[in-house]
Amino acid sequence: MASTAWRRFGSYEVLTLDDGVFEAPLDVLIHADGEAARAAALARWGKPKVSIVVNCFALRGPDGITLVDAGTGPSWGEAMGHAPAAMARAGIAPTQVERVLITHLHGDHALGLFDGDAARFPNAELIVPEADFGFFGNEANRARTPQNRQGGFAVTAAVKARYAGRIRPVAPGLVRPGITLLPLPGHTVGHSGYLIDGEESLLLWGDALHLSDLQASDPDIGFVYDFDAASARASRRTILARAAGEGWIVSGGHIEGFRRVAENGAGYELIAA
């Protein structure tokens, strides 16, 4: 369940906005060690299909309202697109949003930026990882992108059309007071997380993990939607180890609630925080 209460991290109060649930067959999952390892992992997991939450986040701080990602909007069916209603319940109007930090330019993170042919957030600046914006903003890259991973090109074209003059591509590092972009490449070229610094620090890691139980215990499991599966796996292992070592609280586009990362045998587990 998404949190229904604001929680403070550093200078910001953070609220999880529940956008819905994404479901897919098990064949969207892959394993670095091949089909036998995949079959064994899925047998241990014991679930008949992939079912994952879709989240975005509201940050309330001294610089107004910031979102991290924006959900799907109405584009992916009735099971998703509920973030605007969650914002309304929290008393946040679209005109109040000062900026949106995008982890990557996939539809379930960025299609919620649009209200038909208009910008859903008419006053917001978009802060986007420059590597993702540069890749998906260059149509020449489409030819080397598998068909099932090309959605970011249309999303980026729509971002350019609806938020012209209000897009700020950013490099890794400090992007707002107390908020640092951490590159986590692989799921997309410029896929990133945002670390909110505080006495308790929060890492919103985008899609570093899609399935918190399965991929934490076996980080070699990936998704067919990963642009570069090997890089995604390396980023996943690196960020799990770093989050565990730093004691960060974590959440993301497909994580339920706020978690801590703990080592567990050869893998990890995400413990409710």
XYZ file of N, CA and C in Angstrom:
819
model
N 0.845 -1.203 0.000
C 0.000 0.000 0.000
C 0.876 1.247 0.000
N 0.523 2.231 -0.774
C 1.240 3.501 -0.770
C 0.965 4.227 0.540
N 1.963 4.960 0.986
C 1.787 5.724 2.212
C 0.766 6.836 1.991
N -0.094 7.046 2.982
C -1.084 8.122 2.883
C -0.708 9.302 3.762
N 0.505 9.280 4.308
C 0.950 10.359 5.190
C 2.276 10.916 4.684
N 2.449 12.217 4.894
C 3.721 12.851 4.578
C 4.774 12.377 5.577
N 5.999 12.182 5.098
C 7.108 11.785 5.972
C 8.311 12.667 5.664
N 8.959 13.152 6.718
C 10.037 14.133 6.516
C 11.374 13.450 6.279
N 12.075 13.966 5.245
C 13.456 13.611 4.963
C 14.198 14.908 4.673
N 15.118 15.298 5.540
C 15.832 16.546 5.346
C 14.879 17.727 5.327
N 14.969 18.548 4.294
C 14.144 19.754 4.192
C 12.770 19.486 3.594
N 12.487 18.224 3.251
C 11.278 17.920 2.509
C 10.375 16.943 3.257
N 9.071 17.157 3.128
C 8.104 16.139 3.466
C 7.747 15.412 2.174
N 7.657 14.098 2.258
C 7.486 13.273 1.061
C 6.200 12.461 1.195
N 5.428 12.419 0.116
C 4.191 11.654 0.059
C 4.219 10.759 -1.172
N 3.945 9.461 -0.979
C 3.814 8.540 -2.105
C 2.451 8.726 -2.755
N 2.450 8.893 -4.079
C 1.224 9.031 -4.851
C 0.992 7.728 -5.617
N -0.059 7.017 -5.267
C -0.366 5.723 -5.867
C -1.020 5.933 -7.233
N -0.324 5.499 -8.288
C -0.858 5.665 -9.640
C -1.632 4.438 -10.118
N -1.402 3.277 -9.499
C -2.131 2.084 -9.914
C -1.277 0.844 -9.864
N -1.674 -0.161 -10.650
C -0.997 -1.461 -10.675
C -0.799 -1.886 -12.126
N 0.425 -2.323 -12.435
C 0.775 -2.828 -13.758
C 0.887 -4.348 -13.688
N 0.260 -5.056 -14.629
C 0.330 -6.498 -14.655
C 0.852 -6.969 -16.002
N 1.631 -8.063 -15.959
C 2.227 -8.603 -17.174
C 2.497 -10.091 -16.964
N 2.645 -10.845 -18.049
C 2.997 -12.264 -17.913
C 4.440 -12.431 -17.445
N 4.750 -13.630 -16.963
C 6.085 -13.896 -16.424
C 7.173 -13.816 -17.489
N 6.795 -13.888 -18.778
C 7.836 -13.876 -19.802
C 8.487 -12.508 -19.990
N 8.053 -11.485 -19.244
C 8.773 -10.205 -19.268
C 10.035 -10.259 -18.415
N 10.213 -11.330 -17.628
C 11.371 -11.460 -16.747
C 12.483 -12.239 -17.439
N 13.727 -11.806 -17.201
C 14.904 -12.475 -17.744
C 15.894 -12.723 -16.613
N 16.892 -13.572 -16.862
C 17.921 -13.842 -15.858
C 19.273 -13.846 -16.545
N 20.251 -13.242 -15.894
C 21.588 -13.128 -16.488
C 22.224 -14.491 -16.739
N 21.843 -15.500 -15.950
C 22.452 -16.829 -16.078
C 21.637 -17.775 -16.948
N 20.644 -17.250 -17.649
C 19.934 -18.063 -18.616
C 18.618 -18.627 -18.127
N 18.023 -19.457 -18.972
C 16.665 -19.923 -18.749
C 16.540 -20.825 -17.531
N 17.528 -21.688 -17.268
C 17.431 -22.578 -16.113
C 17.413 -21.777 -14.813
N 18.271 -20.768 -14.730
C 18.303 -19.926 -13.532
C 17.012 -19.137 -13.394
N 16.480 -18.675 -14.526
C 15.210 -17.951 -14.501
C 14.092 -18.854 -13.996
N 14.007 -20.069 -14.532
C 12.950 -20.994 -14.136
C 13.044 -21.336 -12.651
N 14.267 -21.529 -12.149
C 14.448 -21.849 -10.732
C 14.019 -20.678 -9.851
N 14.370 -19.453 -10.246
C 14.000 -18.278 -9.459
C 12.485 -18.100 -9.426
N 11.843 -18.301 -10.577
C 10.391 -18.139 -10.632
C 9.677 -19.245 -9.855
N 10.246 -20.439 -9.838
C 9.656 -21.524 -9.049
C 9.720 -21.199 -7.563
N 10.841 -20.642 -7.125
C 10.956 -20.237 -5.714
C 9.978 -19.113 -5.396
N 9.814 -18.198 -6.338
C 8.936 -17.044 -6.138
C 7.480 -17.477 -6.059
N 7.074 -18.357 -6.958
C 5.780 -19.003 -6.880
C 4.579 -18.160 -7.256
N 4.777 -17.088 -8.027
C 3.638 -16.248 -8.415
C 3.304 -16.459 -9.889
N 2.026 -16.384 -10.253
C 1.627 -16.724 -11.624
C 1.835 -15.611 -12.636
N 2.032 -14.388 -12.176
C 2.190 -13.263 -13.096
C 2.934 -12.137 -12.382
N 3.354 -11.174 -13.155
C 3.982 -9.965 -12.618
C 2.877 -8.964 -12.279
N 2.892 -8.476 -11.058
C 1.930 -7.455 -10.626
C 2.691 -6.456 -9.761
N 2.848 -5.255 -10.268
C 3.671 -4.272 -9.563
C 2.934 -2.946 -9.415
N 3.170 -2.316 -8.271
C 2.593 -0.990 -8.053
C 3.293 0.019 -8.951
N 2.585 1.088 -9.255
C 3.149 2.221 -9.987
C 2.975 3.456 -9.102
N 4.082 4.088 -8.763
C 4.079 5.241 -7.856
C 4.741 6.448 -8.498
N 4.394 7.609 -8.000
C 5.240 8.797 -8.103
C 5.202 9.467 -6.737
N 5.854 10.601 -6.591
C 6.047 11.174 -5.263
C 5.855 12.685 -5.286
N 5.288 13.206 -4.204
C 5.201 14.646 -3.997
C 6.158 15.026 -2.878
N 6.888 16.109 -3.082
C 7.791 16.667 -2.075
C 7.294 18.054 -1.729
N 7.160 18.315 -0.440
C 6.721 19.617 0.044
C 7.854 20.219 0.863
N 8.363 21.370 0.407
C 9.519 21.952 1.071
C 9.530 23.458 0.979
N 10.645 24.058 1.369
C 10.739 25.521 1.365
C 10.658 26.125 -0.030
N 10.901 25.302 -1.066
C 10.812 25.794 -2.450
C 9.526 25.329 -3.126
N 8.493 25.053 -2.336
C 7.193 24.713 -2.897
C 7.033 23.221 -3.148
N 6.137 22.891 -4.068
C 5.808 21.506 -4.372
C 6.648 20.995 -5.539
N 7.303 19.875 -5.303
C 8.086 19.181 -6.320
C 7.516 17.780 -6.478
N 7.421 17.302 -7.692
C 7.103 15.902 -7.925
C 8.349 15.157 -8.362
N 8.423 13.884 -8.002
C 9.395 12.977 -8.609
C 8.590 11.983 -9.441
N 8.709 12.117 -10.757
C 7.918 11.392 -11.742
C 6.449 11.813 -11.672
N 5.657 11.299 -12.631
C 4.297 11.824 -12.779
C 3.261 10.751 -13.095
N 3.653 9.458 -13.070
C 2.680 8.415 -13.361
C 2.333 8.330 -14.832
N 1.259 7.588 -15.113
C 0.913 7.244 -16.501
C -0.111 8.157 -17.147
N -0.828 8.976 -16.343
C -1.979 9.643 -16.926
C -3.001 8.601 -17.364
N -3.895 8.943 -18.300
C -4.941 7.992 -18.720
C -4.492 7.013 -19.796
N -3.205 7.037 -20.151
C -2.756 6.337 -21.357
C -2.676 4.823 -21.220
N -2.588 4.307 -20.000
C -2.348 2.873 -19.818
C -3.548 2.157 -19.210
N -4.737 2.685 -19.368
C -5.932 1.991 -18.938
C -6.378 2.350 -17.532
N -7.519 1.779 -17.149
C -8.172 2.172 -15.904
C -7.451 1.689 -14.651
N -6.578 0.700 -14.786
C -5.849 0.202 -13.612
C -4.789 1.180 -13.143
N -4.466 2.160 -13.984
C -3.431 3.143 -13.645
C -3.953 4.551 -13.915
N -3.094 5.528 -13.683
C -3.492 6.908 -13.921
C -4.182 7.574 -12.752
N -3.980 7.050 -11.536
C -4.692 7.564 -10.371
C -3.906 8.618 -9.582
N -2.696 8.947 -10.024
C -1.898 9.932 -9.292
C -2.573 11.303 -9.196
N -3.226 11.820 -10.246
C -3.889 13.121 -10.091
C -4.945 13.120 -8.984
N -5.702 12.027 -8.853
C -6.689 11.948 -7.771
C -6.000 11.909 -6.414
N -4.862 11.197 -6.327
C -4.104 11.163 -5.078
C -3.583 12.553 -4.723
N -3.129 13.305 -5.730
C -2.681 14.677 -5.494
C -3.834 15.536 -4.993
N -4.996 15.391 -5.608
C -6.151 16.191 -5.196
C -6.524 15.892 -3.749
N -6.476 14.608 -3.363
C -6.783 14.255 -1.974
C -5.782 14.873 -1.014
N -4.548 15.077 -1.480
C -3.522 15.696 -0.649
C -3.578 17.219 -0.683
N -4.535 17.769 -1.440
C -4.685 19.222 -1.510
C -3.717 19.906 -2.446
N -3.170 19.160 -3.430
C -2.201 19.722 -4.371
C -2.888 19.932 -5.721
N -2.934 21.170 -6.174
C -3.466 21.486 -7.502
C -2.334 21.443 -8.524
N -2.619 21.066 -9.764
C -1.560 21.041 -10.786
C -0.813 22.363 -10.923
N -1.524 23.482 -10.718
C -0.873 24.781 -10.855
C 0.127 25.057 -9.734
N 0.055 24.305 -8.629
C 0.965 24.502 -7.500
C 2.317 23.816 -7.692
N 2.404 22.889 -8.642
C 3.637 22.128 -8.826
C 4.692 23.026 -9.468
N 5.796 23.224 -8.736
C 6.869 24.113 -9.199
C 7.840 23.412 -10.145
N 8.020 22.100 -9.942
C 8.993 21.367 -10.763
C 8.684 19.870 -10.665
N 9.111 19.147 -11.686
C 9.001 17.694 -11.704
C 10.385 17.130 -12.012
N 10.873 16.273 -11.133
C 12.140 15.570 -11.346
C 11.817 14.222 -11.988
N 12.327 13.986 -13.162
C 12.047 12.762 -13.907
C 13.209 11.793 -13.726
N 12.904 10.536 -13.344
C 13.965 9.535 -13.214
C 14.388 8.997 -14.574
N 13.424 8.843 -15.479
C 13.703 8.408 -16.850
C 12.423 8.594 -17.650
N 12.547 8.532 -18.966
C 11.471 8.975 -19.845
C 10.626 7.817 -20.372
N 10.290 6.880 -19.490
C 9.324 5.840 -19.835
C 7.914 6.316 -19.503
N 6.937 5.697 -20.176
C 5.560 6.171 -20.072
C 4.979 6.143 -18.681
N 5.317 5.123 -17.876
C 4.714 5.042 -16.546
C 5.331 6.026 -15.560
N 6.292 6.792 -16.014
C 6.910 7.831 -15.185
C 6.668 9.231 -15.743
N 6.324 9.321 -17.027
C 6.264 10.644 -17.658
C 4.982 10.952 -18.413
N 4.158 9.968 -18.761
C 2.927 10.284 -19.492
C 1.951 11.090 -18.653
N 2.082 11.005 -17.337
C 1.249 11.825 -16.462
C 1.577 13.305 -16.502
N 2.626 13.669 -17.229
C 2.951 15.089 -17.424
C 1.962 15.783 -18.342
N 1.151 14.998 -19.084
C 0.327 15.559 -20.144
C -1.151 15.489 -19.795
N -1.861 16.512 -20.221
C -3.318 16.545 -20.134
C -3.818 16.773 -21.551
N -3.987 15.678 -22.294
C -4.273 15.805 -23.716
C -3.097 16.448 -24.425
N -3.356 17.529 -25.133
C -2.298 18.231 -25.862
C -1.649 19.339 -25.039
N -1.999 19.424 -23.770
C -1.471 20.479 -22.901
C -0.583 19.888 -21.815
N 0.158 20.755 -21.143
C 0.942 20.360 -19.979
C 0.016 20.254 -18.768
N 0.067 19.137 -18.084
C -0.749 18.987 -16.878
C -0.309 19.964 -15.787
N 0.990 20.302 -15.774
C 1.531 21.188 -14.750
C 2.025 22.468 -15.427
N 1.145 23.437 -15.592
C 1.446 24.575 -16.468
C 2.526 25.505 -15.952
N 2.854 25.413 -14.670
C 3.876 26.302 -14.104
C 5.174 25.588 -13.766
N 5.267 24.295 -14.091
C 6.382 23.487 -13.611
C 7.561 23.489 -14.578
N 8.757 23.500 -13.983
C 9.985 23.203 -14.699
C 10.194 21.689 -14.656
N 10.651 21.113 -15.766
C 11.006 19.701 -15.796
C 12.515 19.560 -15.666
N 12.930 18.763 -14.692
C 14.338 18.444 -14.500
C 14.517 16.993 -14.931
N 15.337 16.781 -15.960
C 15.433 15.485 -16.629
C 16.901 15.084 -16.729
N 17.247 13.819 -16.445
C 18.641 13.398 -16.659
C 19.075 13.662 -18.096
N 20.183 14.370 -18.238
C 20.582 14.801 -19.574
C 20.885 13.620 -20.497
N 21.367 12.504 -19.947
C 21.671 11.352 -20.792
C 20.398 10.757 -21.385
N 19.325 10.706 -20.608
C 18.059 10.177 -21.130
C 17.450 11.132 -22.148
N 17.443 12.418 -21.808
C 16.859 13.415 -22.693
C 17.630 13.478 -24.010
N 18.946 13.382 -23.923
C 19.755 13.422 -25.130
C 19.545 12.208 -26.010
N 19.420 11.040 -25.392
C 19.243 9.816 -26.173
C 17.870 9.776 -26.828
N 16.820 9.912 -26.035
C 15.464 9.810 -26.580
C 15.085 11.037 -27.409
N 15.809 12.138 -27.219
C 15.536 13.329 -28.007
C 16.188 13.317 -29.372
N 16.959 12.268 -29.674
C 17.658 12.142 -30.955
C 17.072 10.954 -31.713
N 16.262 11.234 -32.726
C 15.579 10.170 -33.460
C 16.556 9.200 -34.130
N 17.802 9.621 -34.355
C 18.775 8.723 -34.967
C 19.045 7.501 -34.091
N 18.756 7.606 -32.801
C 18.997 6.484 -31.890
C 17.897 5.419 -31.957
N 16.794 5.742 -32.600
C 15.680 4.787 -32.649
C 16.090 3.489 -33.349
N 16.899 3.600 -34.383
C 17.269 2.424 -35.172
C 18.027 1.389 -34.348
N 18.738 1.811 -33.316
C 19.483 0.841 -32.490
C 18.752 0.505 -31.194
N 17.478 0.834 -31.151
C 16.672 0.556 -29.968
C 15.624 -0.500 -30.319
N 15.577 -1.625 -29.589
C 14.563 -2.651 -29.880
C 13.155 -2.067 -29.845
N 12.280 -2.659 -30.625
C 10.925 -2.133 -30.794
C 10.205 -1.952 -29.464
N 10.374 -2.903 -28.538
C 9.627 -2.838 -27.279
C 10.218 -1.842 -26.285
N 11.252 -1.120 -26.707
C 11.884 -0.129 -25.816
C 11.913 1.267 -26.436
N 11.063 1.486 -27.430
C 11.106 2.751 -28.168
C 10.132 3.800 -27.651
N 9.351 3.494 -26.612
C 8.344 4.437 -26.144
C 8.894 5.767 -25.687
N 10.150 5.758 -25.219
C 10.740 6.995 -24.731
C 10.892 8.071 -25.795
N 10.964 7.685 -27.060
C 11.102 8.686 -28.122
C 9.823 9.518 -28.248
N 8.665 8.851 -28.244
C 7.396 9.585 -28.332
C 7.159 10.416 -27.082
N 7.512 9.861 -25.911
C 7.361 10.615 -24.658
C 8.196 11.881 -24.700
N 9.437 11.763 -25.144
C 10.338 12.917 -25.164
C 9.874 13.959 -26.168
N 9.368 13.526 -27.321
C 8.831 14.483 -28.292
C 7.654 15.251 -27.698
N 6.795 14.552 -26.944
C 5.661 15.220 -26.309
C 6.118 16.178 -25.219
N 7.137 15.790 -24.456
C 7.706 16.682 -23.438
C 8.214 17.964 -24.083
N 8.947 17.820 -25.177
C 9.492 18.998 -25.859
C 8.378 19.915 -26.356
N 7.292 19.323 -26.851
C 6.206 20.136 -27.402
C 5.414 20.843 -26.309
N 5.165 20.177 -25.196
C 4.255 20.722 -24.185
C 4.964 21.513 -23.089
N 6.274 21.293 -22.928
C 7.012 21.999 -21.874
C 8.165 22.821 -22.458
N 8.027 23.252 -23.693
C 9.084 24.020 -24.350
C 9.461 25.229 -23.502
N 10.757 25.421 -23.324
C 11.259 26.544 -22.536
C 11.286 26.287 -21.044
N 10.791 25.106 -20.625
C 10.743 24.801 -19.190
C 11.385 23.449 -18.883
N 12.320 23.032 -19.730
C 12.996 21.741 -19.558
C 14.456 22.016 -19.201
N 14.920 21.378 -18.119
C 16.324 21.552 -17.714
C 16.999 20.188 -17.636
N 17.713 19.790 -18.680
C 18.496 18.557 -18.591
C 19.644 18.745 -17.591
N 19.881 17.737 -16.748
C 20.874 17.878 -15.691
C 21.835 16.697 -15.688
N 23.061 16.983 -15.270
C 24.087 15.965 -15.086
C 23.990 15.405 -13.662
N 24.625 14.258 -13.403
C 24.666 13.747 -12.033
C 25.249 14.791 -11.076
N 24.706 14.815 -9.861
C 25.140 15.778 -8.863
C 23.948 16.500 -8.269
N 24.224 17.585 -7.571
C 23.183 18.349 -6.897
C 22.288 19.038 -7.933
N 20.983 18.792 -7.869
C 20.049 19.392 -8.822
C 19.096 20.371 -8.153
N 18.881 20.225 -6.850
C 18.100 21.133 -6.021
C 18.741 21.131 -4.648
N 18.488 22.137 -3.814
C 19.045 22.086 -2.460
C 18.637 20.794 -1.750
N 19.633 20.014 -1.358
C 19.358 18.779 -0.641
C 18.943 17.601 -1.492
N 18.980 17.733 -2.828
C 18.571 16.637 -3.715
C 19.671 16.404 -4.754
N 20.163 15.171 -4.801
C 21.253 14.796 -5.696
C 20.784 13.734 -6.671
N 21.106 13.922 -7.954
C 20.833 12.914 -8.972
C 21.956 11.882 -8.966
N 21.577 10.604 -8.825
C 22.526 9.501 -8.901
C 22.264 8.716 -10.180
N 23.240 8.593 -11.067
C 23.018 7.831 -12.300
C 22.906 6.339 -12.007
N 21.893 5.700 -12.610
C 21.663 4.255 -12.477
C 21.375 3.687 -13.858
N 22.326 3.757 -14.765
C 22.052 3.441 -16.164
C 21.768 1.959 -16.381
N 21.064 1.697 -17.466
C 20.785 0.328 -17.868
C 19.331 0.134 -18.231
N 18.433 0.466 -17.304
C 17.005 0.365 -17.633
C 16.693 1.292 -18.801
N 17.212 2.510 -18.760
C 17.381 3.368 -19.924
C 18.802 3.901 -19.870
N 19.205 4.583 -20.922
C 20.576 5.106 -21.003
C 20.867 6.051 -19.837
N 19.886 6.898 -19.505
C 20.106 7.898 -18.463
C 19.287 7.679 -17.213
N 18.756 6.482 -17.020
C 17.951 6.187 -15.837
C 18.702 6.608 -14.570
N 17.979 7.267 -13.650
C 18.615 7.875 -12.478
C 17.714 7.771 -11.255
N 18.316 7.981 -10.098
C 17.573 8.122 -8.865
C 17.849 9.482 -8.254
N 17.025 9.867 -7.282
C 17.202 11.137 -6.585
C 17.355 10.863 -5.096
N 18.467 11.324 -4.532
C 18.771 11.152 -3.115
C 18.428 12.436 -2.375
N 17.508 12.329 -1.432
C 17.118 13.455 -0.582
C 17.901 13.345 0.712
N 18.768 14.290 0.932
C 19.709 14.216 2.044
C 19.071 14.695 3.339
N 19.312 13.973 4.414
C 18.806 14.375 5.717
C 19.373 13.489 6.806
N 18.932 13.711 8.042
C 19.341 12.816 9.122
C 18.946 11.391 8.771
N 17.748 11.231 8.208
C 17.367 10.041 7.473
C 17.322 10.438 6.005
N 18.159 9.812 5.186
C 18.170 10.136 3.760
C 17.283 9.157 3.009
N 16.630 9.665 1.963
C 15.717 8.868 1.149
C 16.217 8.833 -0.284
N 16.376 7.636 -0.824
C 16.697 7.469 -2.231
C 15.452 7.007 -2.972
N 15.005 7.815 -3.924
C 13.928 7.434 -4.830
C 14.606 6.948 -6.105
N 14.653 5.621 -6.272
C 15.560 5.023 -7.262
C 14.895 4.633 -8.574
N 13.756 5.246 -8.874
C 13.131 4.970 -10.160
C 12.831 3.494 -10.313
N 13.382 2.880 -11.364
C 13.138 1.472 -11.663
C 14.382 0.617 -11.442
N 15.190 0.962 -10.448
C 16.339 0.111 -10.135
C 15.867 -1.311 -9.838
N 14.722 -1.441 -9.157
C 14.028 -2.703 -8.972
C 12.574 -2.503 -9.364
N 12.029 -3.479 -10.063
C 10.600 -3.489 -10.360
C 9.841 -4.371 -9.366
N 10.456 -5.490 -9.003
C 9.846 -6.458 -8.079
C 10.735 -6.545 -6.847
N 10.308 -5.912 -5.771
C 11.199 -5.709 -4.631
C 11.629 -7.018 -3.983
N 10.735 -8.000 -3.875
C 11.120 -9.253 -3.232
C 11.979 -10.111 -4.156
N 11.557 -10.290 -5.387
C 12.260 -11.174 -6.314
C 13.636 -10.638 -6.692
N 13.720 -9.364 -7.070
C 14.986 -8.822 -7.557
C 15.950 -8.466 -6.430
N 15.450 -8.188 -5.244
C 16.359 -7.957 -4.121
C 17.075 -9.252 -3.760
N 16.342 -10.352 -3.703
C 16.957 -11.624 -3.339
C 17.848 -12.160 -4.454
N 17.524 -11.832 -5.704
C 18.332 -12.258 -6.849
C 18.450 -11.091 -7.825
N 19.447 -10.219 -7.620
C 19.576 -9.019 -8.465
C 19.904 -9.316 -9.925
N 20.167 -10.582 -10.272
C 20.452 -10.917 -11.656
C 19.185 -11.064 -12.493
N 18.025 -10.921 -11.857
C 16.764 -10.946 -12.591
C 16.468 -9.549 -13.129
N 16.176 -9.476 -14.411
C 15.859 -8.197 -15.041
C 14.555 -8.277 -15.810
N 14.269 -7.216 -16.559
C 13.047 -7.103 -17.352
C 13.415 -6.948 -18.826
N 12.540 -7.453 -19.675
C 12.777 -7.287 -21.112
C 12.769 -5.812 -21.505
N 12.236 -4.949 -20.645
C 12.172 -3.515 -20.953
C 13.494 -2.798 -20.660
N 14.459 -3.489 -20.049
C 15.755 -2.870 -19.787
C 16.481 -2.638 -21.108
N 16.956 -1.417 -21.322
C 17.665 -1.107 -22.568
C 18.947 -1.918 -22.678
N 19.695 -1.983 -21.582
C 20.949 -2.738 -21.529
C 20.901 -3.575 -20.249
N 20.591 -4.850 -20.402
C 20.350 -5.700 -19.232
C 21.580 -5.810 -18.340
N 22.766 -5.888 -18.942
C 23.982 -6.018 -18.130
C 24.231 -4.761 -17.309
N 24.043 -3.594 -17.912
C 24.226 -2.342 -17.175
C 23.163 -2.172 -16.099
N 21.927 -2.559 -16.413
C 20.856 -2.475 -15.415
C 21.166 -3.359 -14.221
N 21.670 -4.560 -14.496
C 22.028 -5.486 -13.411
C 23.161 -4.903 -12.560
N 24.169 -4.325 -13.210
C 25.283 -3.731 -12.459
C 24.801 -2.571 -11.601
N 23.930 -1.727 -12.151
C 23.386 -0.609 -11.377
C 22.570 -1.119 -10.188
N 21.791 -2.166 -10.427
C 20.950 -2.729 -9.359
C 21.826 -3.250 -8.218
N 22.835 -4.006 -8.555
C 23.719 -4.552 -7.509
C 24.458 -3.430 -6.776
N 24.928 -2.459 -7.517
C 25.678 -1.357 -6.908
C 24.803 -0.549 -5.959
N 23.579 -0.236 -6.371
C 22.749 0.630 -5.535
C 22.191 -0.127 -4.340
N 21.921 -1.419 -4.482
C 21.502 -2.207 -3.318
C 22.610 -2.229 -2.272
N 23.844 -2.480 -2.711
C 24.966 -2.513 -1.777
C 25.199 -1.153 -1.135
N 25.104 -0.097 -1.932
C 25.350 1.238 -1.386
C 24.252 1.651 -0.413
N 22.991 1.383 -0.766
C 21.888 1.741 0.124
C 21.983 0.989 1.441
N 22.373 -0.292 1.373
C 22.538 -1.063 2.601
C 23.680 -0.491 3.440
N 24.800 -0.173 2.784
C 25.952 0.348 3.512
C 25.734 1.729 4.100
N 25.000 2.580 3.370
C 24.771 3.953 3.822
C 23.606 4.055 4.814
N 22.791 3.002 4.886
C 21.613 3.059 5.746
C 20.504 3.932 5.206
N 20.490 4.147 3.887
C 19.444 4.973 3.290
C 18.093 4.267 3.361
N 17.050 5.036 3.484
C 15.704 4.553 3.214
C 15.485 4.676 1.712
N 14.774 3.718 1.136
C 14.581 3.703 -0.316
C 13.107 3.537 -0.650
N 12.752 4.054 -1.813
C 11.490 3.739 -2.451
C 11.688 3.984 -3.944
N 10.634 3.771 -4.716
C 10.790 3.940 -6.152
C 9.466 3.787 -6.860
N 9.538 3.803 -8.172
C 8.340 3.761 -8.972
C 7.519 2.502 -8.790
N 8.164 1.426 -8.301
C 7.466 0.157 -8.171
C 7.739 -0.499 -6.815
N 7.967 0.331 -5.803
C 8.206 -0.159 -4.444
C 7.037 0.265 -3.564
N 6.547 -0.657 -2.754
C 5.459 -0.337 -1.832
C 6.046 0.248 -0.547
N 5.707 1.498 -0.255
C 6.118 2.138 0.983
C 7.592 2.505 0.991
N 8.101 2.794 2.184
C 9.506 3.134 2.393
C 10.208 1.925 2.998
N 11.408 1.627 2.504
C 12.114 0.415 2.905
C 13.562 0.723 3.276
N 14.146 -0.203 4.021
C 15.594 -0.259 4.206
C 16.118 -1.498 3.503
N 17.357 -1.429 3.045
C 17.982 -2.543 2.344
C 18.903 -3.270 3.313
N 18.741 -4.571 3.419
C 19.579 -5.385 4.296
C 20.154 -6.549 3.502
N 21.408 -6.888 3.781
C 22.003 -8.062 3.147
C 21.286 -9.316 3.642
N 21.121 -10.274 2.724
C 20.468 -11.531 3.070
C 21.070 -12.626 2.207
N 22.037 -13.348 2.755
C 22.729 -14.367 1.985
C 23.483 -13.762 0.826
N 23.258 -14.327 -0.368
C 23.923 -13.811 -1.568
C 23.211 -12.600 -2.149
N 22.051 -12.245 -1.581
C 21.293 -11.109 -2.088
C 20.933 -10.142 -0.986
N 19.740 -9.572 -1.096
C 19.301 -8.542 -0.163
C 17.820 -8.752 0.116
N 17.310 -8.016 1.083
C 15.871 -7.920 1.289
C 15.528 -6.478 1.620
N 14.316 -6.093 1.284
C 13.828 -4.755 1.581
C 12.880 -4.855 2.760
N 13.240 -4.173 3.833
C 12.511 -4.242 5.096
C 11.719 -2.958 5.285
N 10.477 -3.077 5.709
C 9.657 -1.890 5.927
C 10.355 -0.949 6.888
N 10.375 0.330 6.514
C 11.029 1.355 7.338
C 9.954 2.217 7.971
